[in-house]
Amino acid sequence: MGSLPCIMDRFEGVTIAATGVSFYKPCFPPKSIDLMFSATAMHWFRKTPIAMKNVLHSAMLEKTDPEFKTYWNQAAEDWKVILRERARELK
């Protein structure tokens, strides 16, 4: 059985990294990344803003649910943190 082709064999200067660090914290040194791609879902919050009464996951909330606005605001703040951290890492 032969080995599978690897993207790193086709292009020079490509590094593939997996990190267990939270997206809300630095993942790489400042100004060290030319291009980054993440295939993870951005639905994990830094904290749970309030308990949800009628659904199991915030993605199930409807705009009419009383918890929706609180979760929407938390998502907006968390997104800003993620973008700020990634901006520091890009060259």
Short mmCIF file of N, CA and C in Angstrom, two decimals:
data_model
loop_
_atom_site.label_atom_id
_atom_site.label_comp_id
_atom_site.label_asym_id
_atom_site.label_seq_id
_atom_site.Cartn_x
_atom_site.Cartn_y
_atom_site.Cartn_z
N MET A 1 0.85 -1.17 0.00
CA MET A 1 0.00 0.00 0.00
C MET A 1 0.89 1.23 0.00
N GLY A 2 0.69 2.15 -0.94
CA GLY A 2 1.50 3.36 -1.04
C GLY A 2 1.00 4.44 -0.11
N SER A 3 1.82 5.47 0.01
CA SER A 3 1.42 6.59 0.87
C SER A 3 0.51 7.54 0.10
N LEU A 4 -0.31 8.23 0.82
CA LEU A 4 -1.22 9.20 0.22
C LEU A 4 -0.45 10.48 -0.11
N PRO A 5 -0.84 11.19 -1.18
CA PRO A 5 -0.19 12.45 -1.51
C PRO A 5 -0.44 13.48 -0.41
N CYS A 6 0.52 14.33 -0.19
CA CYS A 6 0.44 15.34 0.85
C CYS A 6 0.63 16.72 0.23
N ILE A 7 -0.16 17.67 0.63
CA ILE A 7 -0.06 19.04 0.11
C ILE A 7 1.33 19.61 0.35
N MET A 8 1.97 19.20 1.41
CA MET A 8 3.30 19.72 1.74
C MET A 8 4.35 19.24 0.73
N ASP A 9 4.07 18.16 0.02
CA ASP A 9 4.99 17.67 -1.01
C ASP A 9 4.85 18.46 -2.31
N ARG A 10 3.74 19.15 -2.48
CA ARG A 10 3.47 19.87 -3.73
C ARG A 10 3.89 21.34 -3.68
N PHE A 11 3.97 21.92 -2.50
CA PHE A 11 4.26 23.35 -2.38
C PHE A 11 5.34 23.58 -1.34
N GLU A 12 6.24 24.50 -1.62
CA GLU A 12 7.28 24.86 -0.65
C GLU A 12 6.73 25.90 0.32
N GLY A 13 7.23 25.88 1.51
CA GLY A 13 6.86 26.89 2.50
C GLY A 13 5.47 26.74 3.09
N VAL A 14 4.85 25.57 2.93
CA VAL A 14 3.53 25.33 3.50
C VAL A 14 3.70 24.57 4.79
N THR A 15 3.09 25.08 5.83
CA THR A 15 3.12 24.40 7.12
C THR A 15 1.69 24.14 7.54
N ILE A 16 1.43 22.94 7.98
CA ILE A 16 0.12 22.59 8.50
C ILE A 16 0.27 22.47 10.01
N ALA A 17 -0.59 23.15 10.72
CA ALA A 17 -0.50 23.14 12.18
C ALA A 17 -1.84 22.80 12.79
N ALA A 18 -1.80 22.02 13.83
CA ALA A 18 -2.99 21.75 14.63
C ALA A 18 -2.66 22.22 16.04
N THR A 19 -3.57 22.96 16.60
CA THR A 19 -3.32 23.48 17.93
C THR A 19 -4.53 23.28 18.82
N GLY A 20 -4.29 22.97 20.05
CA GLY A 20 -5.37 22.77 21.01
C GLY A 20 -5.65 24.03 21.81
N VAL A 21 -5.13 25.15 21.35
CA VAL A 21 -5.31 26.41 22.06
C VAL A 21 -6.67 27.01 21.70
N SER A 22 -7.28 27.67 22.63
CA SER A 22 -8.55 28.35 22.38
C SER A 22 -8.38 29.45 21.34
N PHE A 23 -9.37 29.63 20.49
CA PHE A 23 -9.34 30.71 19.51
C PHE A 23 -9.43 32.07 20.18
N TYR A 24 -9.78 32.10 21.44
CA TYR A 24 -9.89 33.36 22.17
C TYR A 24 -8.56 33.80 22.75
N LYS A 25 -7.52 33.02 22.53
CA LYS A 25 -6.17 33.33 22.99
C LYS A 25 -5.22 33.26 21.80
N PRO A 26 -4.01 33.80 21.94
CA PRO A 26 -3.06 33.68 20.83
C PRO A 26 -2.78 32.21 20.50
N CYS A 27 -2.78 31.90 19.20
CA CYS A 27 -2.47 30.54 18.75
C CYS A 27 -1.06 30.46 18.17
N PHE A 28 -0.55 31.58 17.66
CA PHE A 28 0.77 31.65 17.03
C PHE A 28 1.44 32.96 17.44
N PRO A 29 2.76 33.05 17.29
CA PRO A 29 3.45 34.31 17.62
C PRO A 29 2.95 35.47 16.76
N PRO A 30 3.04 36.69 17.28
CA PRO A 30 2.61 37.86 16.50
C PRO A 30 3.36 37.96 15.17
N LYS A 31 2.63 38.37 14.15
CA LYS A 31 3.17 38.62 12.81
C LYS A 31 3.96 37.43 12.25
N SER A 32 3.45 36.23 12.48
CA SER A 32 4.15 35.03 12.02
C SER A 32 3.40 34.25 10.93
N ILE A 33 2.19 34.67 10.60
CA ILE A 33 1.34 33.91 9.68
C ILE A 33 1.06 34.72 8.42
N ASP A 34 1.29 34.11 7.24
CA ASP A 34 0.95 34.75 5.98
C ASP A 34 -0.52 34.54 5.62
N LEU A 35 -1.00 33.35 5.80
CA LEU A 35 -2.36 33.00 5.44
C LEU A 35 -2.81 31.90 6.40
N MET A 36 -4.04 32.01 6.86
CA MET A 36 -4.53 30.94 7.72
C MET A 36 -5.94 30.56 7.32
N PHE A 37 -6.25 29.32 7.57
CA PHE A 37 -7.58 28.77 7.29
C PHE A 37 -7.95 27.88 8.46
N SER A 38 -9.17 27.97 8.87
CA SER A 38 -9.66 27.10 9.94
C SER A 38 -10.96 26.46 9.50
N ALA A 39 -11.07 25.18 9.72
CA ALA A 39 -12.29 24.46 9.36
C ALA A 39 -13.14 24.15 10.59
N THR A 40 -12.86 24.81 11.66
CA THR A 40 -13.65 24.59 12.87
C THR A 40 -14.89 25.47 12.87
N ALA A 41 -15.87 25.08 13.60
CA ALA A 41 -17.09 25.89 13.71
C ALA A 41 -16.87 26.99 14.74
N MET A 42 -17.40 28.13 14.48
CA MET A 42 -17.25 29.28 15.39
C MET A 42 -18.49 29.44 16.27
N HIS A 43 -18.99 28.35 16.78
CA HIS A 43 -20.19 28.43 17.62
C HIS A 43 -19.90 28.20 19.10
N TRP A 44 -18.63 28.15 19.47
CA TRP A 44 -18.28 27.97 20.87
C TRP A 44 -18.10 29.34 21.52
N PHE A 45 -18.81 29.59 22.58
CA PHE A 45 -18.72 30.85 23.30
C PHE A 45 -17.63 30.81 24.36
N ARG A 46 -17.10 31.98 24.71
CA ARG A 46 -16.14 32.07 25.82
C ARG A 46 -16.82 31.71 27.13
N LYS A 47 -18.07 32.08 27.23
CA LYS A 47 -18.84 31.78 28.45
C LYS A 47 -20.31 31.65 28.06
N THR A 48 -21.07 31.04 28.92
CA THR A 48 -22.51 30.94 28.72
C THR A 48 -23.14 32.15 29.37
N PRO A 49 -23.74 33.05 28.57
CA PRO A 49 -24.25 34.28 29.16
C PRO A 49 -25.44 34.09 30.09
N ILE A 50 -26.33 33.19 29.74
CA ILE A 50 -27.48 32.86 30.60
C ILE A 50 -27.93 31.44 30.27
N ALA A 51 -28.67 30.83 31.17
CA ALA A 51 -29.20 29.49 30.93
C ALA A 51 -30.34 29.56 29.90
N MET A 52 -30.38 28.58 29.03
CA MET A 52 -31.45 28.49 28.05
C MET A 52 -32.52 27.54 28.59
N LYS A 53 -33.76 27.94 28.48
CA LYS A 53 -34.84 27.15 29.08
C LYS A 53 -35.43 26.11 28.15
N ASN A 54 -35.51 26.43 26.85
CA ASN A 54 -36.27 25.57 25.95
C ASN A 54 -35.46 24.88 24.86
N VAL A 55 -34.15 25.13 24.78
CA VAL A 55 -33.32 24.52 23.75
C VAL A 55 -32.03 23.98 24.36
N LEU A 56 -31.38 23.07 23.65
CA LEU A 56 -30.14 22.47 24.14
C LEU A 56 -28.89 23.23 23.71
N HIS A 57 -28.98 23.96 22.59
CA HIS A 57 -27.82 24.64 22.03
C HIS A 57 -28.24 26.02 21.53
N SER A 58 -27.34 26.98 21.65
CA SER A 58 -27.68 28.35 21.25
C SER A 58 -28.05 28.46 19.77
N ALA A 59 -27.53 27.57 18.94
CA ALA A 59 -27.87 27.60 17.51
C ALA A 59 -29.35 27.27 17.27
N MET A 60 -30.00 26.72 18.28
CA MET A 60 -31.41 26.37 18.15
C MET A 60 -32.33 27.52 18.55
N LEU A 61 -31.76 28.60 19.08
CA LEU A 61 -32.59 29.73 19.51
C LEU A 61 -33.24 30.42 18.31
N GLU A 62 -34.45 30.84 18.50
CA GLU A 62 -35.17 31.62 17.49
C GLU A 62 -35.10 33.08 17.92
N LYS A 63 -35.24 33.98 16.97
CA LYS A 63 -35.18 35.42 17.28
C LYS A 63 -36.24 35.83 18.29
N THR A 64 -37.30 35.07 18.38
CA THR A 64 -38.38 35.39 19.31
C THR A 64 -38.13 34.85 20.72
N ASP A 65 -37.13 34.00 20.90
CA ASP A 65 -36.82 33.45 22.22
C ASP A 65 -36.23 34.55 23.10
N PRO A 66 -36.60 34.57 24.37
CA PRO A 66 -36.11 35.63 25.26
C PRO A 66 -34.58 35.64 25.43
N GLU A 67 -33.94 34.49 25.24
CA GLU A 67 -32.48 34.42 25.42
C GLU A 67 -31.71 34.86 24.17
N PHE A 68 -32.39 34.99 23.03
CA PHE A 68 -31.72 35.23 21.76
C PHE A 68 -30.80 36.44 21.80
N LYS A 69 -31.30 37.58 22.23
CA LYS A 69 -30.51 38.81 22.19
C LYS A 69 -29.25 38.69 23.06
N THR A 70 -29.37 38.08 24.22
CA THR A 70 -28.21 37.91 25.10
C THR A 70 -27.16 37.05 24.42
N TYR A 71 -27.57 35.96 23.78
CA TYR A 71 -26.62 35.09 23.08
C TYR A 71 -26.05 35.77 21.83
N TRP A 72 -26.88 36.53 21.14
CA TRP A 72 -26.41 37.27 19.95
C TRP A 72 -25.31 38.26 20.35
N ASN A 73 -25.53 38.97 21.45
CA ASN A 73 -24.53 39.94 21.92
C ASN A 73 -23.24 39.24 22.35
N GLN A 74 -23.36 38.09 23.01
CA GLN A 74 -22.17 37.33 23.40
C GLN A 74 -21.40 36.85 22.18
N ALA A 75 -22.12 36.38 21.16
CA ALA A 75 -21.48 35.92 19.93
C ALA A 75 -20.74 37.07 19.25
N ALA A 76 -21.33 38.25 19.22
CA ALA A 76 -20.69 39.41 18.59
C ALA A 76 -19.41 39.80 19.32
N GLU A 77 -19.44 39.80 20.65
CA GLU A 77 -18.24 40.12 21.43
C GLU A 77 -17.16 39.06 21.23
N ASP A 78 -17.55 37.80 21.24
CA ASP A 78 -16.59 36.71 21.06
C ASP A 78 -15.95 36.77 19.67
N TRP A 79 -16.73 37.09 18.64
CA TRP A 79 -16.21 37.18 17.28
C TRP A 79 -15.14 38.27 17.20
N LYS A 80 -15.39 39.40 17.87
CA LYS A 80 -14.40 40.49 17.90
C LYS A 80 -13.09 40.03 18.53
N VAL A 81 -13.18 39.26 19.59
CA VAL A 81 -11.97 38.75 20.25
C VAL A 81 -11.20 37.82 19.31
N ILE A 82 -11.91 36.92 18.65
CA ILE A 82 -11.27 35.98 17.72
C ILE A 82 -10.57 36.74 16.59
N LEU A 83 -11.25 37.71 15.99
CA LEU A 83 -10.65 38.48 14.90
C LEU A 83 -9.44 39.30 15.38
N ARG A 84 -9.54 39.87 16.56
CA ARG A 84 -8.42 40.64 17.11
C ARG A 84 -7.19 39.75 17.32
N GLU A 85 -7.39 38.57 17.85
CA GLU A 85 -6.27 37.64 18.07
C GLU A 85 -5.65 37.19 16.75
N ARG A 86 -6.49 36.86 15.77
CA ARG A 86 -5.94 36.44 14.47
C ARG A 86 -5.23 37.59 13.78
N ALA A 87 -5.72 38.80 13.91
CA ALA A 87 -5.07 39.97 13.29
C ALA A 87 -3.66 40.15 13.83
N ARG A 88 -3.45 39.89 15.09
CA ARG A 88 -2.11 40.01 15.69
C ARG A 88 -1.14 38.97 15.10
N GLU A 89 -1.65 37.83 14.71
CA GLU A 89 -0.80 36.76 14.21
C GLU A 89 -0.43 36.92 12.75
N LEU A 90 -1.26 37.63 11.98
CA LEU A 90 -0.98 37.80 10.55
C LEU A 90 0.14 38.80 10.31
N LYS A 91 0.93 38.53 9.27
CA LYS A 91 2.00 39.46 8.90
C LYS A 91 1.42 40.71 8.28
#
